[in-house]
Amino acid sequence: MHKFADFVIDNPRLVTFFIFILVIAAVFPASKIRTDFDLENFYPKTDPTVQSYQLLEKEFGRDDNVIMVGFSSDSLFTVKELLELKTIIDSLKVIPNISDIQSIWSANEMVNLNGILKFDPFLDADSLQSDLLNIKKRITTDSFTEGFLIDKQGTTTAFFLEVDEENNTYETRNAIIEQLQATLSNYPSKDFKITGIPYFRNQYVNILNEEVIFYISFSSVLIILMLWYLYRSISGVFIPMLIVWFTVLFTVAAITLTGGYLEIMSSTIAPILLCVGVADSIHMMSKFDDAIENGMKQRKAIIEMLLTLGSATFLTSITTAIGFGTLITSTVVPMKRFGIYTAVGVLIAYTITILFLPAILKITNIRKVFKEKGGKLYPWIGGKLLKVSSFNRKHYKKISLIALSTCVLIGTGIYKLQVNGKVFDDVSRDSELIKDSDFFTNNLAPAFPLEFVINTEEPEGITDPDFIQRVESLQQHLLSYPEIHRATSFTTLLKELHQVMSPDQADINALPDDQNLIAQYLLLLEITDNDILQNVTDFDYQKLRIAAQTEDAGSQSINEIRNSIEKYLARNFTGEEVTITGSTILSANLVNKMVYSLASSIGLAFICISILMAFLFKDAKMVIISLIPNIMPLVLIAGIMGLLGIDIKPSTAVIFTIAFGIAVDDTIHYLARFRIELKRGLNIQDALEITTQKTGRAIIITSIILLLGFGTLITSEFTSTTLMGILVSSTIFFAVIADLVVLPSLFYWLKPTLKDIVKKAD
């Protein structure tokens, strides 16, 4: 490190020039960063959940490419209203990348014309001049239109824009939504509601993008104001902010250059790096000022800063990177990327700090970052920390016991934690997105697909009357769950066809019980121009699809429903292979995968840090002392979440990784400085006092800045982001108490020998 320090100090302009060249080079790739949100991409391609979904996609098409538009009107079935609806739909058909639009104008009814099956539209130019009341009655009782395109009362209708599967990208969906909203704005008298998974994804991402830019800007302003208040010097503000901005820029460029993009989790990397990245520079600037105060010249002070804190900061960066990097073991792709890119960002922050900070200090010939005539908070903190150190020494047993007892007491709330997440979980219940979604749930059917593909494993297997009856019973069983509002399949089609072609028999048996008759019905359907069969069965009639629509009930309810249905299937479909899939299942599975991946990753991080502490201090007690301050904030937050009824879901589970990274960073800074003071020959008591005052001051300053940065998240439109702001801020507070009060008390209580370090000092 000494040679490195000499090189940087002797060549500060070269180092600075090199960094600025990299900054200029990083601007272009960073500006090309993409944003997307696709549930299927959350899983590895070999994951059974994805393979099940791809089976549905291959046989029947995707279930996540439909934008739903609906409205209510008491005068819907009037010539004026219906013609206006047709005008709207016709104007939407010209939007590029819309493959189809379903509405009551495209809906057909089955007609028996002298034994010949025909599909005639419910609505056409001629029908509007006939009995609209009769048309209304027929269309509101049709199995395929009621609850889908129209409600039972005939006052609410919807039309569905199908996005071309080949071009179902964020950019394409954005263009479609913009043109859709522009067209609908021409009809201000109608209160249009828009929902559907493609619409939600894009609106979510758009709000997310706006918030990322806002929070980077807002957090930067608050951090700048705080740094100015603390240091009252341009260098005290300018240097840390340049370092974190460069860090964010390089990290975003790295994401782009490696084929990554911003998604639900990786979009939080920038705010995290902005807050966490300040810590390294503040710790090192504090050490530089301490060295100047002790009478060192600038060059020697810079060398002392690098020698003393270069290794310590490297250690904190490595441990923080480990905390995030262990997410590489996750089976959830965005979580893995989030862990990798955040870990890379942490290491980038360290690299820029040890290069840029000493170089800029040398170039600008700064004598001291903190101005004595400036803010009063900086020296005030140092004085108060001396009193804290004295308090720790006198009451270490009480402090340790109270801390452990509090953890145990609040930690009991962990048993009340539940793993549960919804598709729309991150969005406020008062937002337009949720209100529009609720409109469909309350008036038609929810926008969340729950799909079943039943493979009879025999060509024409679906024509077996016994199988048909079992499928019908399954559909009725599905509708017995309050969360499931609608279910249609081949049996729905068959029942309606049987009523049209053989009404007398249908009055006795709603479904045909003769296999030959079922085969004849299939032949009738084949020779019509209608493609309705493609939506419910495959080419050789071996597979059958049941399309259900369910509420956004949460992963816990969906998984309970699925488990219950699987038991029903095990009893009633012993000879068939049944696949349960759909976007709802992708989301429900994802919640569990993300939560348990995080738990295992944090466990792995604890193991890594335990090994690191054992290596550094060669003392078993030190492993315990170092882990307790890191475990405490996590236990307290988990317990509080359980007591307050806050569920564990992807958006709240990731809080633990962020909190762990922050807590570890402070602990390692404290222990690294403590180790340095011991090596200088101080006894444990004096080493703790110096460390609490000097490093504690930097910990408090960085924690205040972190509180400002994460505190801004409380104003977010996303519930998850608000919770992240509250919970991470709470964790930061707990971590400061743990590191500056509990950690030194544990030293006095457990009395580690630290023989190897003391011997080296002697």
Short mmCIF file of N, CA, C and O in Angstrom, two decimals, residues 291-377:
data_model
loop_
_atom_site.label_atom_id
_atom_site.label_comp_id
_atom_site.label_asym_id
_atom_site.label_seq_id
_atom_site.Cartn_x
_atom_site.Cartn_y
_atom_site.Cartn_z
N ALA A 291 -5.01 13.12 11.01
CA ALA A 291 -3.55 13.14 10.82
C ALA A 291 -3.02 14.57 10.78
O ALA A 291 -1.96 14.87 11.35
N ILE A 292 -3.76 15.47 10.13
CA ILE A 292 -3.36 16.88 10.09
C ILE A 292 -3.39 17.47 11.50
O ILE A 292 -2.49 18.22 11.91
N GLU A 293 -4.44 17.12 12.27
CA GLU A 293 -4.55 17.61 13.65
C GLU A 293 -3.38 17.13 14.51
O GLU A 293 -2.97 17.81 15.46
N ASN A 294 -2.86 15.95 14.18
CA ASN A 294 -1.73 15.40 14.95
C ASN A 294 -0.38 15.97 14.49
O ASN A 294 0.67 15.48 14.90
N GLY A 295 -0.41 16.97 13.62
CA GLY A 295 0.81 17.67 13.23
C GLY A 295 1.49 17.16 11.98
O GLY A 295 2.60 17.61 11.66
N MET A 296 0.87 16.25 11.23
CA MET A 296 1.50 15.73 10.01
C MET A 296 1.37 16.72 8.86
O MET A 296 0.39 17.47 8.77
N LYS A 297 2.37 16.70 7.97
CA LYS A 297 2.29 17.46 6.75
C LYS A 297 1.31 16.78 5.80
O LYS A 297 0.95 15.62 5.98
N GLN A 298 0.92 17.53 4.74
CA GLN A 298 -0.12 17.00 3.86
C GLN A 298 0.25 15.66 3.24
O GLN A 298 -0.54 14.72 3.25
N ARG A 299 1.48 15.56 2.68
CA ARG A 299 1.88 14.31 2.03
C ARG A 299 1.84 13.14 3.00
O ARG A 299 1.28 12.09 2.70
N LYS A 300 2.39 13.36 4.17
CA LYS A 300 2.42 12.30 5.17
C LYS A 300 1.01 11.95 5.64
O LYS A 300 0.69 10.79 5.90
N ALA A 301 0.14 12.99 5.74
CA ALA A 301 -1.25 12.75 6.17
C ALA A 301 -2.00 11.91 5.14
O ALA A 301 -2.79 11.03 5.49
N ILE A 302 -1.75 12.17 3.85
CA ILE A 302 -2.40 11.38 2.79
C ILE A 302 -1.91 9.93 2.85
O ILE A 302 -2.70 8.99 2.73
N ILE A 303 -0.59 9.76 3.03
CA ILE A 303 -0.03 8.41 3.14
C ILE A 303 -0.61 7.70 4.35
O ILE A 303 -1.00 6.52 4.28
N GLU A 304 -0.67 8.42 5.48
CA GLU A 304 -1.25 7.84 6.70
C GLU A 304 -2.71 7.43 6.46
O GLU A 304 -3.16 6.37 6.90
N MET A 305 -3.46 8.27 5.75
CA MET A 305 -4.85 7.98 5.42
C MET A 305 -4.96 6.69 4.62
O MET A 305 -5.79 5.81 4.92
N LEU A 306 -4.12 6.55 3.60
CA LEU A 306 -4.17 5.37 2.75
C LEU A 306 -3.68 4.12 3.48
O LEU A 306 -4.25 3.04 3.34
N LEU A 307 -2.58 4.28 4.26
CA LEU A 307 -2.04 3.12 4.96
C LEU A 307 -3.00 2.62 6.04
O LEU A 307 -3.19 1.42 6.23
N THR A 308 -3.57 3.58 6.77
CA THR A 308 -4.43 3.21 7.89
C THR A 308 -5.81 2.75 7.43
O THR A 308 -6.30 1.70 7.86
N LEU A 309 -6.44 3.55 6.54
CA LEU A 309 -7.82 3.25 6.15
C LEU A 309 -7.94 2.63 4.77
O LEU A 309 -9.02 2.18 4.40
N GLY A 310 -6.86 2.65 3.99
CA GLY A 310 -6.94 1.99 2.67
C GLY A 310 -7.28 0.53 2.82
O GLY A 310 -8.17 0.00 2.16
N SER A 311 -6.56 -0.15 3.74
CA SER A 311 -6.82 -1.57 3.97
C SER A 311 -8.15 -1.78 4.68
O SER A 311 -8.91 -2.70 4.36
N ALA A 312 -8.44 -0.89 5.67
CA ALA A 312 -9.69 -1.03 6.41
C ALA A 312 -10.89 -0.81 5.49
O ALA A 312 -11.88 -1.56 5.55
N THR A 313 -10.80 0.19 4.63
CA THR A 313 -11.90 0.47 3.70
C THR A 313 -12.03 -0.64 2.67
O THR A 313 -13.14 -0.99 2.26
N PHE A 314 -10.89 -1.20 2.27
CA PHE A 314 -10.94 -2.35 1.36
C PHE A 314 -11.67 -3.51 2.03
O PHE A 314 -12.50 -4.18 1.42
N LEU A 315 -11.38 -3.70 3.31
CA LEU A 315 -12.03 -4.77 4.07
C LEU A 315 -13.54 -4.55 4.15
O LEU A 315 -14.33 -5.47 3.94
N THR A 316 -13.94 -3.30 4.44
CA THR A 316 -15.38 -3.01 4.52
C THR A 316 -16.05 -3.17 3.16
O THR A 316 -17.18 -3.66 3.07
N SER A 317 -15.35 -2.77 2.11
CA SER A 317 -15.91 -2.90 0.76
C SER A 317 -16.07 -4.37 0.40
O SER A 317 -17.08 -4.77 -0.20
N ILE A 318 -15.06 -5.18 0.75
CA ILE A 318 -15.14 -6.62 0.46
C ILE A 318 -16.30 -7.26 1.22
O ILE A 318 -17.08 -8.04 0.65
N THR A 319 -16.43 -6.92 2.51
CA THR A 319 -17.51 -7.54 3.30
C THR A 319 -18.88 -7.08 2.82
O THR A 319 -19.83 -7.87 2.76
N THR A 320 -19.01 -5.78 2.46
CA THR A 320 -20.29 -5.29 1.92
C THR A 320 -20.58 -5.97 0.59
O THR A 320 -21.72 -6.36 0.31
N ALA A 321 -19.54 -6.10 -0.24
CA ALA A 321 -19.70 -6.78 -1.54
C ALA A 321 -20.08 -8.24 -1.33
O ALA A 321 -20.89 -8.79 -2.08
N ILE A 322 -19.51 -8.87 -0.30
CA ILE A 322 -19.88 -10.26 0.01
C ILE A 322 -21.35 -10.33 0.38
O ILE A 322 -22.08 -11.23 -0.05
N GLY A 323 -21.80 -9.35 1.19
CA GLY A 323 -23.20 -9.33 1.60
C GLY A 323 -24.14 -9.33 0.41
O GLY A 323 -25.14 -10.06 0.38
N PHE A 324 -23.83 -8.50 -0.60
CA PHE A 324 -24.66 -8.46 -1.81
C PHE A 324 -24.29 -9.60 -2.77
O PHE A 324 -25.17 -10.17 -3.43
N GLY A 325 -23.01 -9.91 -2.84
CA GLY A 325 -22.54 -10.91 -3.81
C GLY A 325 -23.05 -12.31 -3.55
O GLY A 325 -23.14 -13.12 -4.48
N THR A 326 -23.38 -12.62 -2.29
CA THR A 326 -23.91 -13.97 -2.01
C THR A 326 -25.24 -14.22 -2.71
O THR A 326 -25.68 -15.37 -2.82
N LEU A 327 -25.88 -13.15 -3.19
CA LEU A 327 -27.13 -13.31 -3.93
C LEU A 327 -26.90 -14.02 -5.27
O LEU A 327 -27.87 -14.40 -5.94
N ILE A 328 -25.64 -14.20 -5.65
CA ILE A 328 -25.34 -14.93 -6.89
C ILE A 328 -25.83 -16.36 -6.80
O ILE A 328 -26.05 -17.03 -7.82
N THR A 329 -26.04 -16.86 -5.57
CA THR A 329 -26.54 -18.22 -5.38
C THR A 329 -28.04 -18.32 -5.62
O THR A 329 -28.60 -19.41 -5.65
N SER A 330 -28.71 -17.17 -5.77
CA SER A 330 -30.17 -17.16 -5.93
C SER A 330 -30.57 -17.78 -7.27
O SER A 330 -29.86 -17.65 -8.27
N THR A 331 -31.72 -18.43 -7.28
CA THR A 331 -32.27 -18.97 -8.52
C THR A 331 -33.16 -17.95 -9.23
O THR A 331 -33.67 -18.23 -10.31
N VAL A 332 -33.34 -16.79 -8.60
CA VAL A 332 -34.14 -15.72 -9.21
C VAL A 332 -33.18 -14.80 -9.96
O VAL A 332 -32.31 -14.17 -9.36
N VAL A 333 -33.33 -14.73 -11.27
CA VAL A 333 -32.35 -14.05 -12.12
C VAL A 333 -32.15 -12.58 -11.75
O VAL A 333 -31.01 -12.13 -11.58
N PRO A 334 -33.22 -11.76 -11.61
CA PRO A 334 -33.00 -10.35 -11.25
C PRO A 334 -32.32 -10.18 -9.90
O PRO A 334 -31.55 -9.24 -9.71
N MET A 335 -32.60 -11.07 -8.96
CA MET A 335 -31.96 -10.99 -7.65
C MET A 335 -30.46 -11.28 -7.79
O MET A 335 -29.62 -10.62 -7.15
N LYS A 336 -30.14 -12.26 -8.61
CA LYS A 336 -28.74 -12.58 -8.87
C LYS A 336 -28.02 -11.38 -9.49
O LYS A 336 -26.93 -11.01 -9.07
N ARG A 337 -28.67 -10.76 -10.48
CA ARG A 337 -28.08 -9.58 -11.12
C ARG A 337 -27.94 -8.43 -10.13
O ARG A 337 -26.93 -7.72 -10.11
N PHE A 338 -28.97 -8.23 -9.32
CA PHE A 338 -28.94 -7.18 -8.31
C PHE A 338 -27.74 -7.36 -7.39
O PHE A 338 -27.00 -6.41 -7.11
N GLY A 339 -27.53 -8.60 -6.93
CA GLY A 339 -26.40 -8.89 -6.05
C GLY A 339 -25.06 -8.64 -6.71
O GLY A 339 -24.17 -8.00 -6.13
N ILE A 340 -24.92 -9.12 -7.95
CA ILE A 340 -23.65 -8.97 -8.68
C ILE A 340 -23.35 -7.50 -8.94
O ILE A 340 -22.25 -7.00 -8.65
N TYR A 341 -24.34 -6.78 -9.51
CA TYR A 341 -24.09 -5.39 -9.89
C TYR A 341 -23.89 -4.48 -8.67
O TYR A 341 -23.08 -3.54 -8.72
N THR A 342 -24.60 -4.75 -7.58
CA THR A 342 -24.40 -3.94 -6.38
C THR A 342 -23.02 -4.20 -5.78
O THR A 342 -22.33 -3.27 -5.35
N ALA A 343 -22.62 -5.48 -5.76
CA ALA A 343 -21.28 -5.82 -5.27
C ALA A 343 -20.21 -5.15 -6.13
O ALA A 343 -19.23 -4.59 -5.60
N VAL A 344 -20.39 -5.18 -7.44
CA VAL A 344 -19.44 -4.51 -8.35
C VAL A 344 -19.42 -3.02 -8.07
O VAL A 344 -18.35 -2.39 -8.03
N GLY A 345 -20.61 -2.43 -7.86
CA GLY A 345 -20.70 -1.00 -7.57
C GLY A 345 -19.96 -0.62 -6.30
O GLY A 345 -19.29 0.42 -6.24
N VAL A 346 -20.07 -1.46 -5.28
CA VAL A 346 -19.37 -1.21 -4.01
C VAL A 346 -17.86 -1.20 -4.23
O VAL A 346 -17.14 -0.34 -3.70
N LEU A 347 -17.36 -2.17 -5.00
CA LEU A 347 -15.92 -2.24 -5.28
C LEU A 347 -15.46 -1.09 -6.17
O LEU A 347 -14.34 -0.59 -6.03
N ILE A 348 -16.34 -0.67 -7.10
CA ILE A 348 -16.01 0.50 -7.92
C ILE A 348 -15.88 1.74 -7.03
O ILE A 348 -14.96 2.54 -7.20
N ALA A 349 -16.79 1.88 -6.07
CA ALA A 349 -16.75 3.02 -5.14
C ALA A 349 -15.42 3.04 -4.38
O ALA A 349 -14.80 4.11 -4.22
N TYR A 350 -14.98 1.88 -3.94
CA TYR A 350 -13.70 1.80 -3.21
C TYR A 350 -12.54 2.19 -4.12
O TYR A 350 -11.66 2.97 -3.72
N THR A 351 -12.54 1.64 -5.33
CA THR A 351 -11.44 1.91 -6.27
C THR A 351 -11.34 3.40 -6.59
O THR A 351 -10.24 3.98 -6.59
N ILE A 352 -12.48 4.02 -6.86
CA ILE A 352 -12.47 5.46 -7.17
C ILE A 352 -12.00 6.25 -5.96
O ILE A 352 -11.23 7.21 -6.09
N THR A 353 -12.43 5.84 -4.77
CA THR A 353 -12.09 6.57 -3.55
C THR A 353 -10.59 6.59 -3.31
O THR A 353 -9.99 7.64 -3.07
N ILE A 354 -9.95 5.41 -3.38
CA ILE A 354 -8.51 5.37 -3.06
C ILE A 354 -7.65 5.95 -4.18
O ILE A 354 -6.47 6.26 -3.97
N LEU A 355 -8.22 6.12 -5.37
CA LEU A 355 -7.48 6.75 -6.46
C LEU A 355 -7.75 8.26 -6.50
O LEU A 355 -6.83 9.08 -6.50
N PHE A 356 -9.02 8.62 -6.54
CA PHE A 356 -9.40 10.00 -6.77
C PHE A 356 -9.18 10.88 -5.53
O PHE A 356 -8.71 12.01 -5.65
N LEU A 357 -9.53 10.37 -4.35
CA LEU A 357 -9.45 11.18 -3.13
C LEU A 357 -8.02 11.67 -2.85
O LEU A 357 -7.81 12.88 -2.71
N PRO A 358 -7.03 10.77 -2.76
CA PRO A 358 -5.66 11.28 -2.50
C PRO A 358 -5.14 12.16 -3.63
O PRO A 358 -4.41 13.13 -3.38
N ALA A 359 -5.52 11.81 -4.88
CA ALA A 359 -5.04 12.60 -6.02
C ALA A 359 -5.61 14.02 -5.97
O ALA A 359 -4.87 15.00 -6.17
N ILE A 360 -6.89 14.15 -5.69
CA ILE A 360 -7.52 15.48 -5.68
C ILE A 360 -7.07 16.28 -4.46
O ILE A 360 -6.94 17.51 -4.52
N LEU A 361 -6.80 15.58 -3.34
CA LEU A 361 -6.27 16.27 -2.16
C LEU A 361 -4.90 16.87 -2.48
O LEU A 361 -4.58 17.99 -2.06
N LYS A 362 -4.10 16.12 -3.22
CA LYS A 362 -2.75 16.59 -3.58
C LYS A 362 -2.81 17.73 -4.59
O LYS A 362 -2.12 18.75 -4.44
N ILE A 363 -3.65 17.57 -5.61
CA ILE A 363 -3.74 18.60 -6.66
C ILE A 363 -4.23 19.92 -6.10
O ILE A 363 -3.69 20.99 -6.40
N THR A 364 -5.26 19.87 -5.28
CA THR A 364 -5.87 21.09 -4.73
C THR A 364 -5.13 21.63 -3.51
O THR A 364 -5.46 22.70 -3.01
N ASN A 365 -4.16 20.81 -3.02
CA ASN A 365 -3.35 21.23 -1.88
C ASN A 365 -4.20 21.56 -0.65
O ASN A 365 -3.95 22.53 0.06
N ILE A 366 -5.24 20.76 -0.46
CA ILE A 366 -6.13 20.96 0.68
C ILE A 366 -5.39 20.64 1.97
O ILE A 366 -4.78 19.58 2.10
N ARG A 367 -5.43 21.57 2.91
CA ARG A 367 -4.76 21.36 4.19
C ARG A 367 -5.64 20.61 5.18
O ARG A 367 -5.15 19.84 6.00
N LYS A 368 -6.94 20.86 5.09
CA LYS A 368 -7.87 20.20 5.99
C LYS A 368 -9.27 20.28 5.41
O LYS A 368 -9.67 21.34 4.91
N VAL A 369 -10.00 19.16 5.43
CA VAL A 369 -11.34 19.13 4.86
C VAL A 369 -12.31 19.86 5.78
O VAL A 369 -13.10 20.69 5.34
N PHE A 370 -12.27 19.54 7.06
CA PHE A 370 -13.17 20.18 8.02
C PHE A 370 -12.62 21.54 8.43
O PHE A 370 -11.46 21.66 8.79
N LYS A 371 -13.48 22.55 8.37
CA LYS A 371 -13.08 23.90 8.76
C LYS A 371 -13.48 24.15 10.22
O LYS A 371 -14.66 24.02 10.57
N GLU A 372 -12.49 24.51 11.03
CA GLU A 372 -12.74 24.70 12.46
C GLU A 372 -13.78 25.77 12.72
O GLU A 372 -14.54 25.71 13.68
N LYS A 373 -13.83 26.78 11.85
CA LYS A 373 -14.79 27.86 12.05
C LYS A 373 -16.14 27.55 11.41
O LYS A 373 -17.01 28.40 11.34
N GLY A 374 -16.25 26.35 10.93
CA GLY A 374 -17.47 25.97 10.25
C GLY A 374 -18.50 25.37 11.19
O GLY A 374 -18.77 25.87 12.27
N GLY A 375 -19.06 24.21 10.77
CA GLY A 375 -20.15 23.59 11.51
C GLY A 375 -19.72 23.12 12.89
O GLY A 375 -18.58 22.74 13.11
N LYS A 376 -20.63 23.19 13.83
CA LYS A 376 -20.36 22.80 15.21
C LYS A 376 -20.63 21.31 15.46
O LYS A 376 -20.20 20.77 16.47
N LEU A 377 -21.36 20.68 14.53
CA LEU A 377 -21.78 19.30 14.77
C LEU A 377 -20.59 18.34 14.81
O LEU A 377 -20.54 17.43 15.64
#
